[in-house]
Short mmCIF file of C-alpha atoms in Angstrom, two decimals:
data_model
loop_
_atom_site.label_atom_id
_atom_site.label_comp_id
_atom_site.label_asym_id
_atom_site.label_seq_id
_atom_site.Cartn_x
_atom_site.Cartn_y
_atom_site.Cartn_z
CA MET A 1054 4.94 7.62 -4.37
CA GLU A 1055 6.69 4.85 -3.14
CA THR A 1056 3.63 2.47 -3.56
CA ALA A 1057 3.36 3.79 -7.15
CA SER A 1058 6.72 3.21 -7.97
CA ARG A 1059 6.54 -0.44 -6.92
CA VAL A 1060 3.92 -1.20 -9.17
CA GLU A 1061 5.76 0.37 -12.01
CA ALA A 1062 8.84 -1.58 -11.34
CA VAL A 1063 6.94 -4.73 -11.27
CA THR A 1064 5.09 -3.99 -14.68
CA LYS A 1065 8.43 -3.62 -16.23
CA GLY A 1066 9.65 -7.07 -14.73
CA GLY A 1067 11.53 -5.52 -11.92
CA LEU A 1068 11.45 -7.40 -8.61
CA PRO A 1069 12.44 -11.17 -7.97
CA VAL A 1070 10.51 -11.46 -5.07
CA VAL A 1071 7.73 -10.07 -3.38
CA PRO A 1072 7.95 -7.25 -0.77
CA SER A 1073 6.89 -8.13 2.57
CA GLN A 1074 3.90 -5.97 2.72
CA TYR A 1075 2.29 -7.82 -0.16
CA ILE A 1076 2.64 -11.35 1.53
CA GLN A 1077 -0.79 -12.56 2.73
CA PRO A 1078 -1.03 -14.55 6.01
CA PRO A 1079 -0.88 -18.39 5.29
CA GLU A 1080 -4.56 -18.90 5.90
CA ALA A 1081 -5.48 -16.34 3.22
CA ARG A 1082 -2.94 -17.26 0.53
CA PRO A 1083 -4.39 -19.06 -2.64
CA ASN A 1084 -3.58 -22.73 -3.30
CA LEU A 1085 -2.37 -22.33 -6.88
CA HIS A 1086 -1.32 -26.02 -7.02
CA HIS A 1087 -5.03 -26.78 -7.10
CA ALA A 1088 -6.61 -23.80 -9.30
CA GLY A 1089 -9.97 -24.61 -8.32
CA ASP A 1090 -12.76 -26.00 -10.29
CA ALA A 1091 -14.60 -23.63 -12.97
CA ALA A 1092 -17.54 -22.09 -11.02
CA PRO A 1093 -20.65 -23.26 -12.93
CA ILE A 1094 -22.46 -19.95 -12.61
CA PRO A 1095 -25.05 -19.41 -15.33
CA THR A 1096 -25.04 -17.58 -18.67
CA ILE A 1097 -28.43 -15.65 -19.13
CA ASP A 1098 -29.65 -14.13 -22.29
CA LEU A 1099 -31.33 -10.88 -21.58
CA SER A 1100 -32.94 -10.67 -24.78
CA ASN A 1101 -36.17 -11.89 -23.31
CA SER A 1102 -36.59 -10.36 -19.59
CA ASP A 1103 -39.52 -12.58 -18.90
CA SER A 1104 -37.88 -15.65 -19.43
CA ALA A 1105 -34.61 -14.58 -17.81
CA LYS A 1106 -36.42 -13.77 -14.46
CA GLU A 1107 -36.50 -17.20 -13.22
CA SER A 1108 -32.80 -17.80 -14.17
CA ILE A 1109 -31.94 -14.67 -12.58
CA GLY A 1110 -33.68 -15.46 -9.39
CA GLU A 1111 -32.02 -18.85 -9.07
CA ALA A 1112 -28.53 -17.35 -9.73
CA CYS A 1113 -29.15 -14.55 -7.10
CA ARG A 1114 -30.21 -17.52 -4.51
CA ASN A 1115 -27.40 -19.88 -5.30
CA TRP A 1116 -24.53 -17.92 -6.34
CA GLY A 1117 -25.20 -14.19 -6.04
CA ALA A 1118 -23.50 -13.88 -9.37
CA PHE A 1119 -24.11 -14.77 -13.13
CA HIS A 1120 -23.16 -13.58 -16.61
CA VAL A 1121 -25.40 -11.81 -19.07
CA VAL A 1122 -25.36 -11.93 -22.92
CA ASN A 1123 -27.32 -10.16 -25.02
CA HIS A 1124 -27.34 -7.11 -22.56
CA GLY A 1125 -27.63 -4.13 -24.79
CA VAL A 1126 -24.17 -2.75 -24.15
CA PRO A 1127 -22.32 -2.12 -27.41
CA ILE A 1128 -19.42 -4.78 -27.80
CA HIS A 1129 -17.15 -2.07 -29.36
CA LEU A 1130 -17.68 -0.16 -25.91
CA LEU A 1131 -16.63 -2.98 -23.98
CA ASP A 1132 -13.49 -3.79 -25.99
CA ARG A 1133 -12.73 0.20 -26.07
CA MET A 1134 -12.85 0.23 -22.22
CA LYS A 1135 -10.53 -2.59 -21.91
CA ALA A 1136 -8.19 -1.08 -24.39
CA LEU A 1137 -8.12 2.28 -22.71
CA GLY A 1138 -7.22 0.55 -19.29
CA LEU A 1139 -4.44 -1.22 -20.73
CA SER A 1140 -3.21 1.99 -22.38
CA PHE A 1141 -3.18 3.81 -19.30
CA PHE A 1142 -1.42 1.13 -17.06
CA GLN A 1143 1.00 0.08 -19.55
CA ASP A 1144 1.94 2.94 -21.68
CA CYS A 1145 1.38 6.06 -19.52
CA PRO A 1146 4.61 7.10 -17.75
CA LEU A 1147 4.72 6.85 -14.01
CA GLU A 1148 4.71 10.67 -13.57
CA ASP A 1149 1.94 11.35 -15.86
CA LYS A 1150 -0.04 8.64 -13.65
CA LEU A 1151 0.77 10.47 -10.61
CA GLN A 1152 -0.78 13.57 -11.73
CA TYR A 1153 -4.00 11.82 -11.24
CA ALA A 1154 -3.17 9.99 -7.74
CA CYS A 1155 -5.99 9.54 -5.53
CA ASP A 1156 -6.20 10.59 -1.77
CA SER A 1157 -5.13 7.61 0.04
CA THR A 1158 -6.59 8.74 3.24
CA SER A 1159 -9.85 8.94 1.98
CA ALA A 1160 -12.20 5.88 1.11
CA ALA A 1161 -12.78 5.24 -2.51
CA SER A 1162 -11.51 8.52 -3.65
CA GLU A 1163 -11.34 9.16 -7.29
CA GLY A 1164 -8.09 8.58 -9.32
CA TYR A 1165 -4.95 6.27 -9.67
CA GLY A 1166 -3.67 4.22 -6.81
CA SER A 1167 -2.78 0.97 -5.36
CA ARG A 1168 -3.95 1.04 -1.82
CA MET A 1169 -7.47 0.18 -1.21
CA LEU A 1170 -7.87 0.01 2.62
CA LEU A 1171 -7.32 2.77 5.09
CA GLY A 1172 -5.00 2.22 8.22
CA ALA A 1173 -1.42 2.73 9.15
CA GLU A 1174 1.56 1.53 6.99
CA GLY A 1175 2.14 -2.10 8.13
CA ASP A 1176 -1.29 -2.78 9.47
CA VAL A 1177 -2.76 -3.66 6.05
CA VAL A 1178 -1.65 -6.35 3.72
CA LEU A 1179 -1.57 -4.80 0.29
CA ASP A 1180 -3.35 -6.31 -2.73
CA TRP A 1181 -0.97 -6.84 -5.75
CA ARG A 1182 -3.17 -4.36 -7.83
CA ASP A 1183 -3.15 -0.64 -9.59
CA TYR A 1184 -6.29 1.03 -10.28
CA PHE A 1185 -7.87 3.85 -11.54
CA ASP A 1186 -11.46 4.83 -9.97
CA HIS A 1187 -13.79 7.07 -11.83
CA HIS A 1188 -16.96 8.72 -10.13
CA THR A 1189 -19.71 8.88 -12.74
CA PHE A 1190 -23.00 9.14 -11.17
CA PRO A 1191 -25.02 11.23 -10.10
CA LEU A 1192 -23.86 13.79 -12.73
CA SER A 1193 -22.87 16.35 -9.96
CA ARG A 1194 -19.97 13.81 -8.95
CA ARG A 1195 -18.74 13.43 -12.63
CA ASN A 1196 -15.65 15.66 -13.49
CA PRO A 1197 -13.96 14.12 -16.63
CA SER A 1198 -10.98 16.71 -15.86
CA HIS A 1199 -9.93 14.18 -13.22
CA TRP A 1200 -9.55 11.45 -15.71
CA PRO A 1201 -6.62 10.79 -18.34
CA LEU A 1202 -6.55 13.02 -21.02
CA ARG A 1203 -4.94 10.50 -23.49
CA PRO A 1204 -5.92 8.42 -25.54
CA PRO A 1205 -8.11 11.49 -26.90
CA ASP A 1206 -11.50 9.40 -26.64
CA TYR A 1207 -10.68 8.39 -22.97
CA ARG A 1208 -13.06 10.88 -21.13
CA GLN A 1209 -15.79 10.54 -23.89
CA VAL A 1210 -15.83 6.48 -23.82
CA VAL A 1211 -15.74 6.42 -19.94
CA GLU A 1212 -18.91 8.73 -19.85
CA GLU A 1213 -20.62 6.62 -22.48
CA TYR A 1214 -19.64 3.33 -20.74
CA GLY A 1215 -21.17 4.84 -17.33
CA ASN A 1216 -24.17 5.65 -19.05
CA GLU A 1217 -24.85 2.29 -20.58
CA MET A 1218 -24.03 0.50 -17.31
CA LYS A 1219 -26.35 2.42 -15.20
CA LYS A 1220 -29.20 1.33 -17.82
CA LEU A 1221 -28.25 -2.14 -17.51
CA ALA A 1222 -28.04 -2.10 -13.64
CA GLN A 1223 -31.34 -0.52 -13.36
CA LYS A 1224 -32.76 -3.17 -15.85
CA LEU A 1225 -31.23 -5.89 -13.72
CA LEU A 1226 -32.51 -4.47 -10.49
CA GLY A 1227 -35.99 -4.36 -11.88
CA ILE A 1228 -35.74 -8.10 -12.83
CA ILE A 1229 -34.25 -9.10 -9.61
CA SER A 1230 -37.20 -7.30 -7.95
CA GLU A 1231 -39.78 -9.11 -10.15
CA SER A 1232 -38.08 -12.59 -9.56
CA LEU A 1233 -39.19 -12.08 -5.81
CA SER A 1234 -42.63 -11.10 -6.79
CA LEU A 1235 -41.74 -7.49 -5.82
CA PRO A 1236 -42.79 -4.47 -7.78
CA CYS A 1237 -40.18 -3.68 -10.64
CA SER A 1238 -39.06 -0.46 -9.03
CA SER A 1239 -38.69 -2.29 -5.33
CA ILE A 1240 -34.85 -2.44 -4.92
CA GLU A 1241 -33.97 0.69 -6.85
CA GLU A 1242 -36.28 2.67 -4.62
CA ALA A 1243 -34.69 1.21 -1.45
CA VAL A 1244 -31.26 2.06 -2.76
CA GLY A 1245 -32.42 5.29 -3.70
CA GLU A 1246 -30.18 7.62 -6.03
CA ILE A 1247 -27.41 5.51 -7.64
CA TYR A 1248 -23.96 6.37 -7.05
CA GLN A 1249 -21.81 4.69 -9.71
CA ASN A 1250 -18.04 4.23 -9.64
CA ILE A 1251 -16.03 2.61 -12.44
CA THR A 1252 -12.82 1.12 -11.20
CA MET A 1253 -10.27 -0.23 -13.63
CA SER A 1254 -8.15 -2.96 -12.16
CA TYR A 1255 -4.55 -3.75 -13.42
CA TYR A 1256 -2.82 -6.79 -11.95
CA PRO A 1257 0.82 -6.85 -12.92
CA PRO A 1258 2.66 -10.28 -13.29
CA CYS A 1259 3.67 -11.33 -9.71
CA PRO A 1260 7.14 -13.16 -9.02
CA GLN A 1261 5.61 -15.24 -6.19
CA PRO A 1262 1.82 -15.44 -6.88
CA GLU A 1263 1.35 -18.41 -4.31
CA LEU A 1264 2.09 -15.56 -1.43
CA THR A 1265 -0.22 -12.90 -2.69
CA LEU A 1266 -3.55 -11.82 -3.66
CA GLY A 1267 -4.57 -9.43 -6.58
CA LEU A 1268 -7.75 -8.49 -4.64
CA GLN A 1269 -8.42 -10.04 -1.07
CA SER A 1270 -11.61 -11.89 -0.30
CA HIS A 1271 -14.69 -9.62 0.04
CA SER A 1272 -18.25 -9.12 -1.06
CA ASP A 1273 -19.11 -5.67 -2.78
CA MET A 1274 -20.43 -3.33 -0.42
CA GLY A 1275 -23.13 -1.67 -2.65
CA ALA A 1276 -26.09 -2.86 -4.52
CA ILE A 1277 -25.09 -4.43 -7.70
CA THR A 1278 -21.70 -4.67 -9.53
CA LEU A 1279 -21.17 -5.18 -13.47
CA LEU A 1280 -17.64 -6.41 -14.26
CA ILE A 1281 -15.95 -7.07 -17.58
CA GLN A 1282 -12.31 -8.70 -17.79
CA ASP A 1283 -9.93 -9.75 -20.36
CA ASP A 1284 -9.17 -13.40 -21.26
CA VAL A 1285 -6.30 -13.80 -18.59
CA GLY A 1286 -8.56 -15.00 -15.84
CA GLY A 1287 -8.04 -14.70 -12.06
CA LEU A 1288 -11.33 -14.20 -10.50
CA GLN A 1289 -12.66 -16.60 -7.92
CA LEU A 1290 -15.73 -17.00 -6.02
CA TYR A 1291 -16.22 -18.62 -2.72
CA LYS A 1292 -19.19 -21.20 -2.26
CA ASP A 1293 -19.47 -24.19 -0.08
CA ASP A 1294 -16.23 -23.71 1.56
CA HIS A 1295 -14.40 -23.71 -1.68
CA TRP A 1296 -12.57 -21.19 -4.07
CA LEU A 1297 -14.05 -21.72 -7.55
CA THR A 1298 -12.50 -20.11 -10.65
CA VAL A 1299 -14.94 -17.80 -12.99
CA PRO A 1300 -13.54 -18.38 -16.46
CA PRO A 1301 -13.84 -15.23 -18.69
CA ILE A 1302 -16.52 -15.23 -21.25
CA SER A 1303 -15.83 -12.81 -24.16
CA HIS A 1304 -18.25 -9.93 -24.24
CA ALA A 1305 -20.43 -11.21 -21.46
CA ILE A 1306 -20.91 -9.04 -18.28
CA LEU A 1307 -20.52 -10.54 -14.92
CA VAL A 1308 -23.32 -9.39 -12.48
CA LEU A 1309 -22.29 -9.57 -8.64
CA ILE A 1310 -24.98 -9.12 -6.20
CA ALA A 1311 -23.69 -7.00 -3.45
CA ASP A 1312 -24.28 -6.64 0.43
CA GLN A 1313 -26.95 -3.93 0.27
CA THR A 1314 -29.23 -6.06 -2.15
CA GLU A 1315 -28.68 -8.84 0.28
CA ILE A 1316 -30.29 -6.97 3.06
CA ILE A 1317 -32.80 -5.54 0.93
CA THR A 1318 -34.08 -9.15 -0.12
CA ASN A 1319 -33.65 -10.17 3.73
CA GLY A 1320 -30.94 -12.52 2.84
CA VAL A 1321 -32.98 -14.56 0.23
CA TYR A 1322 -30.28 -13.49 -2.37
CA LYS A 1323 -26.80 -13.51 -1.32
CA SER A 1324 -23.89 -11.04 -2.07
CA ALA A 1325 -20.90 -12.78 -3.80
CA GLN A 1326 -17.99 -13.54 -1.89
CA HIS A 1327 -14.84 -13.22 -4.34
CA ARG A 1328 -11.24 -12.39 -4.76
CA ALA A 1329 -8.62 -12.15 -7.33
CA VAL A 1330 -5.47 -14.38 -7.70
CA THR A 1331 -2.37 -13.27 -9.61
CA ASN A 1332 -0.07 -15.14 -11.96
CA ALA A 1333 3.68 -14.88 -12.97
CA ASN A 1334 3.30 -14.53 -16.61
CA ARG A 1335 0.61 -11.95 -17.72
CA ALA A 1336 -0.82 -8.97 -16.58
CA ARG A 1337 -4.61 -8.96 -16.04
CA LEU A 1338 -7.34 -6.25 -16.51
CA SER A 1339 -10.67 -5.92 -15.29
CA VAL A 1340 -13.28 -3.02 -15.15
CA ALA A 1341 -15.72 -3.15 -12.26
CA THR A 1342 -18.71 -0.58 -12.22
CA PHE A 1343 -20.35 -0.24 -8.97
CA HIS A 1344 -23.76 0.93 -8.24
CA ASP A 1345 -24.45 1.80 -4.56
CA PRO A 1346 -26.69 4.16 -2.50
CA SER A 1347 -25.95 7.43 -1.19
CA LYS A 1348 -23.99 7.65 2.17
CA THR A 1349 -27.03 8.77 3.86
CA ALA A 1350 -29.34 5.94 2.67
CA ARG A 1351 -30.98 3.80 5.18
CA ILE A 1352 -30.82 0.23 4.19
CA ALA A 1353 -33.24 -2.48 5.61
CA PRO A 1354 -35.07 -5.56 4.53
CA ALA A 1355 -37.86 -4.81 2.02
CA SER A 1356 -41.31 -4.43 4.03
CA HIS A 1357 -42.87 -6.68 1.39
CA LEU A 1358 -40.70 -9.59 2.44
CA ILE A 1359 -41.38 -9.36 6.16
CA GLY A 1360 -44.32 -10.98 7.77
CA GLN A 1361 -45.88 -12.84 10.68
CA HIS A 1362 -43.68 -15.77 10.07
CA THR A 1363 -40.67 -13.91 8.59
CA LYS A 1364 -38.70 -11.52 10.71
CA PRO A 1365 -36.09 -9.22 9.49
CA ALA A 1366 -32.71 -11.11 9.17
CA TYR A 1367 -30.49 -7.81 9.08
CA LYS A 1368 -30.43 -4.62 11.05
CA GLU A 1369 -31.11 -1.15 9.29
CA VAL A 1370 -27.87 0.36 8.51
CA VAL A 1371 -26.86 3.74 7.19
CA TYR A 1372 -24.90 3.17 4.26
CA GLY A 1373 -22.17 5.67 4.87
CA GLN A 1374 -21.39 3.99 8.23
CA TYR A 1375 -21.24 0.61 6.45
CA VAL A 1376 -18.66 1.85 4.00
CA SER A 1377 -16.67 3.40 6.72
CA SER A 1378 -16.58 0.09 8.50
CA TRP A 1379 -15.61 -1.71 5.59
CA TYR A 1380 -12.60 0.43 4.60
CA SER A 1381 -11.23 1.00 8.07
CA LYS A 1382 -11.92 -2.61 9.40
CA GLY A 1383 -11.28 -4.42 6.11
CA PRO A 1384 -13.75 -6.82 4.59
CA GLU A 1385 -12.34 -10.37 5.68
CA GLY A 1386 -15.11 -11.92 3.60
CA LYS A 1387 -18.42 -10.72 4.53
CA ARG A 1388 -17.78 -9.92 8.29
CA ASN A 1389 -19.16 -6.46 7.79
CA LEU A 1390 -22.52 -7.79 6.70
CA ASP A 1391 -22.46 -10.70 9.24
CA ALA A 1392 -22.14 -8.01 12.03
CA LEU A 1393 -25.75 -6.80 10.85
CA LEU A 1394 -27.42 -10.17 11.35
CA CYS A 1395 -30.25 -9.99 14.01
#
């Protein structure tokens, strides 16, 4: 209750300074006096999968991230998802939001919250973020009654959006496989049944953005993440010891390679280390759609990529154990993935 009340107060312009539990250690604070160069990640046209294959392979190898256009997801659906998110966070009374509060003691539980990592109060620096997590695949996890009732089309739009994003994720995993000269189904078969979560993130204006992060440095733990964002900006990628800003591109979808795909590709393709910074003037909204293995899936480098002269770069891991480590220890960049290096 206290955390949610903090978010509501700041959204309405409440606090003159940042509470201590949100202040990052000096080494993690963003240098907002030098906002960072724009990350020159490629924008790839998906209207022709064959021509996109080489560009996607190069982007996965060099960046772990790329924008896609002509992706097949209806533009009106992208716009409506962002509008629904803003409506919930900005217009919904706090008491209504709390009806959907997530279980803060359970990792990635469904619902409304603002505390991502597990751990005792005071042990974890909090992100300057408010979020709503929806469980959308497999269909056995999907229960729209756990989602906001208003606006009236909220639940229908989230279901439709999840369906479209899953189709796009499967298409992209196929192209990524083929870019490595693997069969189209290789990465998806290694992942197994896809578990999809859709997380709307809202970053309120922050009175001291130089002390905080909207989302701490991390790489996503699953297979592939598809992200849309408004025009405010704040997402940064880490490359060659520098943080680079990712400018929003209207109606493009940002693709982030996640840790399990780095393992499956034996490190040939890299997961994207990223974070979100805040600002003092404008709230920011993003919608991330995560596509992950089941908790029981065993993830290891693809056998097609291992041979006499190529050894496995990563140990096999049970995905559920990886998730538990990520949420309990914290990501600190890519340290959970690095712990699996052979």
